[in-house]
Amino acid sequence: MQAKTPLRNSNFFTDTEVESHSTEILENVREMVTLGSEPPEFHEFERAFTMKIKTTQGLHDAERGSRVNVLLHITVSRKLLPITTLTGDQFLAAWWQIVTSHRALWKRGVRHCAISPSNCMGHHLGGQFIAVFIDFDLSSTKQDGPSGFECIGTLPFMALNLLTSKAIAGDVEHVYRHDAESFIWVLTWICLRYDNGKLLRKNRPLDEWLTVDTMIRCPEKKSSFTARLLSMNPTPSNQKNFDVAMQCLAVIHTYAGPFASVSVDDEVVFNTLLQNHVPRNVLQGHIL
């Protein structure tokens, strides 16, 4: 696809690699895409020669190219910034935008399932920060069926229930509650490791989560972390946001017990784990 905004990223795939899996995901996401007042124009190529693709992209020396049978997907976006560069209410609002965007995609059948801080980006527009949820490489759709049992994610941000031997063996379905919990771990991680938009240079909490051996010790570290929440010290710029994280983590802690009853209703999970703990001004978008 081609747009007036600068080209940031191009990915080349053979048509057989991309066509079967990504078409449905792209269609779902495409319907929801807006880039300010300039929506992107989509140019689709099926078994297009390199010359045709280059010409459409404005490369006038295309006739020199070889005739390679490929399918080109060009992802065009504004230059994005990590939400970790933000502080205070602006950071929490960006995090919440991504949470609600993910919720909307989940309702439409798009399963991201690999949530981490590096996937939470955004850009400034008209005095506001517009959050953007990225990296759908490992995503699937509800209709994919068995793929919902794959153990996918970045260890420090995966739900505790997905770090069990049963989940690793592929016997636990990835449900909305797991992604909701991942967003809470992301919020917690940033509140403890970033100050005034910058990663702490030394004595960073939770570094051990990055070095623990495989999936066996990581759940132990995370479980013990929830038990000692009151002793954790967020960075000065994230104290208020860590209060939100603590309330969310307290719910996770109650879910972790052997006799805990966890709702299977996604809307109940969304409210109980996330929305009920977010300040009203952030929910209403009243950010200075």
PDB file of N, CA and C in Angstrom, residues 138-215:
ATOM      1  N   LEU A 138       2.716 -12.648  15.139  1.00  0.00           N
ATOM      2  CA  LEU A 138       2.305 -13.916  15.734  1.00  0.00           C
ATOM      3  C   LEU A 138       0.803 -13.990  15.983  1.00  0.00           C
ATOM      4  N   SER A 139       0.078 -13.031  15.459  1.00  0.00           N
ATOM      5  CA  SER A 139      -1.363 -12.986  15.718  1.00  0.00           C
ATOM      6  C   SER A 139      -2.102 -14.046  14.903  1.00  0.00           C
ATOM      7  N   SER A 140      -3.343 -14.261  15.294  1.00  0.00           N
ATOM      8  CA  SER A 140      -4.198 -15.211  14.600  1.00  0.00           C
ATOM      9  C   SER A 140      -5.619 -14.686  14.666  1.00  0.00           C
ATOM     10  N   THR A 141      -6.538 -15.432  14.093  1.00  0.00           N
ATOM     11  CA  THR A 141      -7.944 -15.062  14.192  1.00  0.00           C
ATOM     12  C   THR A 141      -8.687 -16.146  14.947  1.00  0.00           C
ATOM     13  N   LYS A 142      -9.851 -15.808  15.421  1.00  0.00           N
ATOM     14  CA  LYS A 142     -10.660 -16.752  16.191  1.00  0.00           C
ATOM     15  C   LYS A 142     -10.944 -18.003  15.388  1.00  0.00           C
ATOM     16  N   GLN A 143     -11.047 -17.855  14.063  1.00  0.00           N
ATOM     17  CA  GLN A 143     -11.385 -18.985  13.207  1.00  0.00           C
ATOM     18  C   GLN A 143     -10.210 -19.947  13.012  1.00  0.00           C
ATOM     19  N   ASP A 144      -9.009 -19.541  13.481  1.00  0.00           N
ATOM     20  CA  ASP A 144      -7.841 -20.403  13.297  1.00  0.00           C
ATOM     21  C   ASP A 144      -7.891 -21.670  14.136  1.00  0.00           C
ATOM     22  N   GLY A 145      -8.740 -21.668  15.154  1.00  0.00           N
ATOM     23  CA  GLY A 145      -8.947 -22.873  15.954  1.00  0.00           C
ATOM     24  C   GLY A 145      -7.760 -23.297  16.794  1.00  0.00           C
ATOM     25  N   PRO A 146      -7.109 -24.410  16.445  1.00  0.00           N
ATOM     26  CA  PRO A 146      -6.062 -24.987  17.287  1.00  0.00           C
ATOM     27  C   PRO A 146      -4.922 -24.039  17.625  1.00  0.00           C
ATOM     28  N   SER A 147      -4.687 -22.979  16.796  1.00  0.00           N
ATOM     29  CA  SER A 147      -3.583 -22.065  17.068  1.00  0.00           C
ATOM     30  C   SER A 147      -3.775 -21.349  18.388  1.00  0.00           C
ATOM     31  N   GLY A 148      -5.009 -21.315  18.913  1.00  0.00           N
ATOM     32  CA  GLY A 148      -5.269 -20.679  20.186  1.00  0.00           C
ATOM     33  C   GLY A 148      -4.665 -21.412  21.359  1.00  0.00           C
ATOM     34  N   PHE A 149      -4.110 -22.603  21.112  1.00  0.00           N
ATOM     35  CA  PHE A 149      -3.487 -23.384  22.179  1.00  0.00           C
ATOM     36  C   PHE A 149      -1.965 -23.305  22.126  1.00  0.00           C
ATOM     37  N   GLU A 150      -1.427 -22.531  21.206  1.00  0.00           N
ATOM     38  CA  GLU A 150       0.019 -22.358  21.139  1.00  0.00           C
ATOM     39  C   GLU A 150       0.474 -21.452  22.281  1.00  0.00           C
ATOM     40  N   CYS A 151       1.619 -21.762  22.861  1.00  0.00           N
ATOM     41  CA  CYS A 151       2.152 -20.966  23.972  1.00  0.00           C
ATOM     42  C   CYS A 151       3.037 -19.871  23.385  1.00  0.00           C
ATOM     43  N   ILE A 152       2.459 -18.675  23.231  1.00  0.00           N
ATOM     44  CA  ILE A 152       3.135 -17.568  22.564  1.00  0.00           C
ATOM     45  C   ILE A 152       3.231 -16.389  23.520  1.00  0.00           C
ATOM     46  N   GLY A 153       4.349 -15.677  23.467  1.00  0.00           N
ATOM     47  CA  GLY A 153       4.471 -14.473  24.267  1.00  0.00           C
ATOM     48  C   GLY A 153       5.899 -14.222  24.715  1.00  0.00           C
ATOM     49  N   THR A 154       6.121 -13.093  25.393  1.00  0.00           N
ATOM     50  CA  THR A 154       7.407 -12.752  25.983  1.00  0.00           C
ATOM     51  C   THR A 154       7.331 -13.037  27.475  1.00  0.00           C
ATOM     52  N   LEU A 155       8.211 -13.869  27.985  1.00  0.00           N
ATOM     53  CA  LEU A 155       8.093 -14.439  29.329  1.00  0.00           C
ATOM     54  C   LEU A 155       7.705 -13.449  30.431  1.00  0.00           C
ATOM     55  N   PRO A 156       8.396 -12.312  30.582  1.00  0.00           N
ATOM     56  CA  PRO A 156       8.054 -11.435  31.713  1.00  0.00           C
ATOM     57  C   PRO A 156       6.629 -10.904  31.679  1.00  0.00           C
ATOM     58  N   PHE A 157       5.981 -10.956  30.519  1.00  0.00           N
ATOM     59  CA  PHE A 157       4.661 -10.350  30.377  1.00  0.00           C
ATOM     60  C   PHE A 157       3.547 -11.368  30.143  1.00  0.00           C
ATOM     61  N   MET A 158       3.892 -12.639  30.162  1.00  0.00           N
ATOM     62  CA  MET A 158       2.885 -13.673  29.951  1.00  0.00           C
ATOM     63  C   MET A 158       2.086 -13.923  31.232  1.00  0.00           C
ATOM     64  N   ALA A 159       0.833 -14.266  31.072  1.00  0.00           N
ATOM     65  CA  ALA A 159      -0.023 -14.589  32.214  1.00  0.00           C
ATOM     66  C   ALA A 159       0.525 -15.806  32.942  1.00  0.00           C
ATOM     67  N   LEU A 160       0.350 -15.810  34.256  1.00  0.00           N
ATOM     68  CA  LEU A 160       0.858 -16.916  35.066  1.00  0.00           C
ATOM     69  C   LEU A 160       0.303 -18.259  34.603  1.00  0.00           C
ATOM     70  N   ASN A 161      -0.945 -18.260  34.184  1.00  0.00           N
ATOM     71  CA  ASN A 161      -1.590 -19.497  33.749  1.00  0.00           C
ATOM     72  C   ASN A 161      -0.962 -20.084  32.495  1.00  0.00           C
ATOM     73  N   LEU A 162      -0.243 -19.232  31.727  1.00  0.00           N
ATOM     74  CA  LEU A 162       0.414 -19.700  30.504  1.00  0.00           C
ATOM     75  C   LEU A 162       1.851 -20.138  30.756  1.00  0.00           C
ATOM     76  N   LEU A 163       2.303 -20.039  31.999  1.00  0.00           N
ATOM     77  CA  LEU A 163       3.665 -20.442  32.335  1.00  0.00           C
ATOM     78  C   LEU A 163       3.689 -21.770  33.075  1.00  0.00           C
ATOM     79  N   THR A 164       2.600 -22.502  32.990  1.00  0.00           N
ATOM     80  CA  THR A 164       2.510 -23.819  33.622  1.00  0.00           C
ATOM     81  C   THR A 164       2.939 -24.895  32.627  1.00  0.00           C
ATOM     82  N   SER A 165       3.295 -26.061  33.155  1.00  0.00           N
ATOM     83  CA  SER A 165       3.705 -27.173  32.287  1.00  0.00           C
ATOM     84  C   SER A 165       2.579 -27.586  31.349  1.00  0.00           C
ATOM     85  N   LYS A 166       1.351 -27.479  31.827  1.00  0.00           N
ATOM     86  CA  LYS A 166       0.196 -27.831  30.993  1.00  0.00           C
ATOM     87  C   LYS A 166       0.077 -26.879  29.808  1.00  0.00           C
ATOM     88  N   ALA A 167       0.294 -25.588  30.055  1.00  0.00           N
ATOM     89  CA  ALA A 167       0.217 -24.604  28.971  1.00  0.00           C
ATOM     90  C   ALA A 167       1.359 -24.775  27.985  1.00  0.00           C
ATOM     91  N   ILE A 168       2.554 -25.046  28.517  1.00  0.00           N
ATOM     92  CA  ILE A 168       3.713 -25.250  27.650  1.00  0.00           C
ATOM     93  C   ILE A 168       3.505 -26.442  26.722  1.00  0.00           C
ATOM     94  N   ALA A 169       2.764 -27.429  27.225  1.00  0.00           N
ATOM     95  CA  ALA A 169       2.471 -28.623  26.413  1.00  0.00           C
ATOM     96  C   ALA A 169       1.368 -28.365  25.389  1.00  0.00           C
ATOM     97  N   GLY A 170       0.765 -27.163  25.425  1.00  0.00           N
ATOM     98  CA  GLY A 170      -0.275 -26.836  24.462  1.00  0.00           C
ATOM     99  C   GLY A 170      -1.662 -27.264  24.868  1.00  0.00           C
ATOM    100  N   ASP A 171      -1.881 -27.452  26.180  1.00  0.00           N
ATOM    101  CA  ASP A 171      -3.183 -27.927  26.661  1.00  0.00           C
ATOM    102  C   ASP A 171      -4.023 -26.821  27.302  1.00  0.00           C
ATOM    103  N   VAL A 172      -3.579 -25.572  27.195  1.00  0.00           N
ATOM    104  CA  VAL A 172      -4.339 -24.450  27.748  1.00  0.00           C
ATOM    105  C   VAL A 172      -4.667 -23.479  26.623  1.00  0.00           C
ATOM    106  N   GLU A 173      -5.937 -23.185  26.460  1.00  0.00           N
ATOM    107  CA  GLU A 173      -6.354 -22.250  25.412  1.00  0.00           C
ATOM    108  C   GLU A 173      -6.017 -20.821  25.813  1.00  0.00           C
ATOM    109  N   HIS A 174      -5.505 -20.061  24.877  1.00  0.00           N
ATOM    110  CA  HIS A 174      -5.193 -18.650  25.118  1.00  0.00           C
ATOM    111  C   HIS A 174      -6.500 -17.852  25.033  1.00  0.00           C
ATOM    112  N   VAL A 175      -6.930 -17.309  26.160  1.00  0.00           N
ATOM    113  CA  VAL A 175      -8.193 -16.577  26.226  1.00  0.00           C
ATOM    114  C   VAL A 175      -7.925 -15.104  26.536  1.00  0.00           C
ATOM    115  N   TYR A 176      -8.981 -14.295  26.507  1.00  0.00           N
ATOM    116  CA  TYR A 176      -8.811 -12.859  26.696  1.00  0.00           C
ATOM    117  C   TYR A 176      -8.160 -12.530  28.038  1.00  0.00           C
ATOM    118  N   ARG A 177      -8.500 -13.277  29.085  1.00  0.00           N
ATOM    119  CA  ARG A 177      -7.942 -13.012  30.413  1.00  0.00           C
ATOM    120  C   ARG A 177      -6.414 -13.022  30.401  1.00  0.00           C
ATOM    121  N   HIS A 178      -5.819 -13.863  29.587  1.00  0.00           N
ATOM    122  CA  HIS A 178      -4.361 -13.941  29.528  1.00  0.00           C
ATOM    123  C   HIS A 178      -3.765 -12.654  28.967  1.00  0.00           C
ATOM    124  N   ASP A 179      -4.374 -12.097  27.927  1.00  0.00           N
ATOM    125  CA  ASP A 179      -3.870 -10.836  27.372  1.00  0.00           C
ATOM    126  C   ASP A 179      -4.113  -9.677  28.321  1.00  0.00           C
ATOM    127  N   ALA A 180      -5.266  -9.692  29.003  1.00  0.00           N
ATOM    128  CA  ALA A 180      -5.550  -8.641  29.987  1.00  0.00           C
ATOM    129  C   ALA A 180      -4.487  -8.637  31.075  1.00  0.00           C
ATOM    130  N   GLU A 181      -4.102  -9.818  31.528  1.00  0.00           N
ATOM    131  CA  GLU A 181      -3.056  -9.910  32.551  1.00  0.00           C
ATOM    132  C   GLU A 181      -1.718  -9.421  31.999  1.00  0.00           C
ATOM    133  N   SER A 182      -1.441  -9.713  30.737  1.00  0.00           N
ATOM    134  CA  SER A 182      -0.187  -9.252  30.129  1.00  0.00           C
ATOM    135  C   SER A 182      -0.077  -7.736  30.167  1.00  0.00           C
ATOM    136  N   PHE A 183      -1.180  -7.053  29.915  1.00  0.00           N
ATOM    137  CA  PHE A 183      -1.149  -5.584  29.961  1.00  0.00           C
ATOM    138  C   PHE A 183      -0.825  -5.081  31.369  1.00  0.00           C
ATOM    139  N   ILE A 184      -1.254  -5.807  32.374  1.00  0.00           N
ATOM    140  CA  ILE A 184      -0.952  -5.415  33.758  1.00  0.00           C
ATOM    141  C   ILE A 184       0.535  -5.598  34.043  1.00  0.00           C
ATOM    142  N   TRP A 185       1.117  -6.686  33.560  1.00  0.00           N
ATOM    143  CA  TRP A 185       2.553  -6.884  33.742  1.00  0.00           C
ATOM    144  C   TRP A 185       3.346  -5.814  32.996  1.00  0.00           C
ATOM    145  N   VAL A 186       2.884  -5.400  31.831  1.00  0.00           N
ATOM    146  CA  VAL A 186       3.547  -4.333  31.080  1.00  0.00           C
ATOM    147  C   VAL A 186       3.508  -3.028  31.873  1.00  0.00           C
ATOM    148  N   LEU A 187       2.346  -2.689  32.416  1.00  0.00           N
ATOM    149  CA  LEU A 187       2.204  -1.474  33.214  1.00  0.00           C
ATOM    150  C   LEU A 187       3.137  -1.517  34.423  1.00  0.00           C
ATOM    151  N   THR A 188       3.170  -2.642  35.103  1.00  0.00           N
ATOM    152  CA  THR A 188       4.025  -2.805  36.279  1.00  0.00           C
ATOM    153  C   THR A 188       5.498  -2.658  35.916  1.00  0.00           C
ATOM    154  N   TRP A 189       5.890  -3.308  34.851  1.00  0.00           N
ATOM    155  CA  TRP A 189       7.278  -3.289  34.376  1.00  0.00           C
ATOM    156  C   TRP A 189       7.746  -1.855  34.130  1.00  0.00           C
ATOM    157  N   ILE A 190       6.955  -1.083  33.434  1.00  0.00           N
ATOM    158  CA  ILE A 190       7.337   0.282  33.079  1.00  0.00           C
ATOM    159  C   ILE A 190       7.384   1.179  34.315  1.00  0.00           C
ATOM    160  N   CYS A 191       6.429   1.000  35.218  1.00  0.00           N
ATOM    161  CA  CYS A 191       6.390   1.829  36.428  1.00  0.00           C
ATOM    162  C   CYS A 191       7.612   1.611  37.322  1.00  0.00           C
ATOM    163  N   LEU A 192       8.192   0.422  37.275  1.00  0.00           N
ATOM    164  CA  LEU A 192       9.324   0.107  38.136  1.00  0.00           C
ATOM    165  C   LEU A 192      10.675   0.352  37.477  1.00  0.00           C
ATOM    166  N   ARG A 193      10.713   0.424  36.154  1.00  0.00           N
ATOM    167  CA  ARG A 193      12.005   0.452  35.453  1.00  0.00           C
ATOM    168  C   ARG A 193      12.264   1.731  34.656  1.00  0.00           C
ATOM    169  N   TYR A 194      11.255   2.589  34.530  1.00  0.00           N
ATOM    170  CA  TYR A 194      11.418   3.820  33.759  1.00  0.00           C
ATOM    171  C   TYR A 194      11.089   5.030  34.630  1.00  0.00           C
ATOM    172  N   ASP A 195      11.910   6.067  34.518  1.00  0.00           N
ATOM    173  CA  ASP A 195      11.680   7.305  35.253  1.00  0.00           C
ATOM    174  C   ASP A 195      11.827   8.484  34.302  1.00  0.00           C
ATOM    175  N   ASN A 196      10.801   9.329  34.274  1.00  0.00           N
ATOM    176  CA  ASN A 196      10.795  10.481  33.367  1.00  0.00           C
ATOM    177  C   ASN A 196      11.072  10.073  31.921  1.00  0.00           C
ATOM    178  N   GLY A 197      10.498   8.937  31.547  1.00  0.00           N
ATOM    179  CA  GLY A 197      10.600   8.490  30.158  1.00  0.00           C
ATOM    180  C   GLY A 197      11.892   7.801  29.786  1.00  0.00           C
ATOM    181  N   LYS A 198      12.739   7.500  30.760  1.00  0.00           N
ATOM    182  CA  LYS A 198      14.018   6.866  30.456  1.00  0.00           C
ATOM    183  C   LYS A 198      14.217   5.622  31.310  1.00  0.00           C
ATOM    184  N   LEU A 199      14.844   4.608  30.703  1.00  0.00           N
ATOM    185  CA  LEU A 199      15.148   3.368  31.411  1.00  0.00           C
ATOM    186  C   LEU A 199      16.213   3.634  32.472  1.00  0.00           C
ATOM    187  N   LEU A 200      16.000   3.118  33.673  1.00  0.00           N
ATOM    188  CA  LEU A 200      16.987   3.285  34.742  1.00  0.00           C
ATOM    189  C   LEU A 200      18.324   2.687  34.316  1.00  0.00           C
ATOM    190  N   ARG A 201      19.404   3.360  34.648  1.00  0.00           N
ATOM    191  CA  ARG A 201      20.721   2.885  34.239  1.00  0.00           C
ATOM    192  C   ARG A 201      21.242   1.749  35.108  1.00  0.00           C
ATOM    193  N   LYS A 202      20.866   1.721  36.366  1.00  0.00           N
ATOM    194  CA  LYS A 202      21.364   0.687  37.264  1.00  0.00           C
ATOM    195  C   LYS A 202      20.310   0.349  38.307  1.00  0.00           C
ATOM    196  N   ASN A 203      20.513  -0.772  38.969  1.00  0.00           N
ATOM    197  CA  ASN A 203      19.588  -1.234  40.012  1.00  0.00           C
ATOM    198  C   ASN A 203      18.143  -1.299  39.526  1.00  0.00           C
ATOM    199  N   ARG A 204      17.971  -1.834  38.323  1.00  0.00           N
ATOM    200  CA  ARG A 204      16.626  -1.938  37.761  1.00  0.00           C
ATOM    201  C   ARG A 204      15.890  -3.123  38.374  1.00  0.00           C
ATOM    202  N   PRO A 205      14.713  -2.908  38.936  1.00  0.00           N
ATOM    203  CA  PRO A 205      13.918  -4.034  39.446  1.00  0.00           C
ATOM    204  C   PRO A 205      13.525  -4.975  38.304  1.00  0.00           C
ATOM    205  N   LEU A 206      13.352  -6.213  38.631  1.00  0.00           N
ATOM    206  CA  LEU A 206      12.838  -7.259  37.734  1.00  0.00           C
ATOM    207  C   LEU A 206      13.833  -7.701  36.670  1.00  0.00           C
ATOM    208  N   ASP A 207      15.100  -7.279  36.777  1.00  0.00           N
ATOM    209  CA  ASP A 207      16.095  -7.758  35.814  1.00  0.00           C
ATOM    210  C   ASP A 207      16.185  -9.278  35.819  1.00  0.00           C
ATOM    211  N   GLU A 208      15.926  -9.873  36.988  1.00  0.00           N
ATOM    212  CA  GLU A 208      16.030 -11.333  37.088  1.00  0.00           C
ATOM    213  C   GLU A 208      14.999 -12.040  36.222  1.00  0.00           C
ATOM    214  N   TRP A 209      13.921 -11.343  35.868  1.00  0.00           N
ATOM    215  CA  TRP A 209      12.916 -11.956  35.000  1.00  0.00           C
ATOM    216  C   TRP A 209      13.465 -12.197  33.596  1.00  0.00           C
ATOM    217  N   LEU A 210      14.512 -11.471  33.248  1.00  0.00           N
ATOM    218  CA  LEU A 210      15.100 -11.599  31.922  1.00  0.00           C
ATOM    219  C   LEU A 210      16.189 -12.666  31.875  1.00  0.00           C
ATOM    220  N   THR A 211      16.610 -13.143  33.045  1.00  0.00           N
ATOM    221  CA  THR A 211      17.720 -14.078  33.089  1.00  0.00           C
ATOM    222  C   THR A 211      17.360 -15.441  33.664  1.00  0.00           C
ATOM    223  N   VAL A 212      16.129 -15.583  34.169  1.00  0.00           N
ATOM    224  CA  VAL A 212      15.738 -16.867  34.747  1.00  0.00           C
ATOM    225  C   VAL A 212      15.735 -17.949  33.678  1.00  0.00           C
ATOM    226  N   ASP A 213      15.966 -19.185  34.116  1.00  0.00           N
ATOM    227  CA  ASP A 213      16.077 -20.305  33.186  1.00  0.00           C
ATOM    228  C   ASP A 213      14.711 -20.768  32.707  1.00  0.00           C
ATOM    229  N   THR A 214      14.545 -20.726  31.389  1.00  0.00           N
ATOM    230  CA  THR A 214      13.343 -21.184  30.681  1.00  0.00           C
ATOM    231  C   THR A 214      12.066 -20.701  31.359  1.00  0.00           C
ATOM    232  N   MET A 215      10.994 -21.473  31.206  1.00  0.00           N
ATOM    233  CA  MET A 215       9.708 -21.074  31.754  1.00  0.00           C
ATOM    234  C   MET A 215       9.476 -21.603  33.168  1.00  0.00           C
TER     235      MET A 215
END
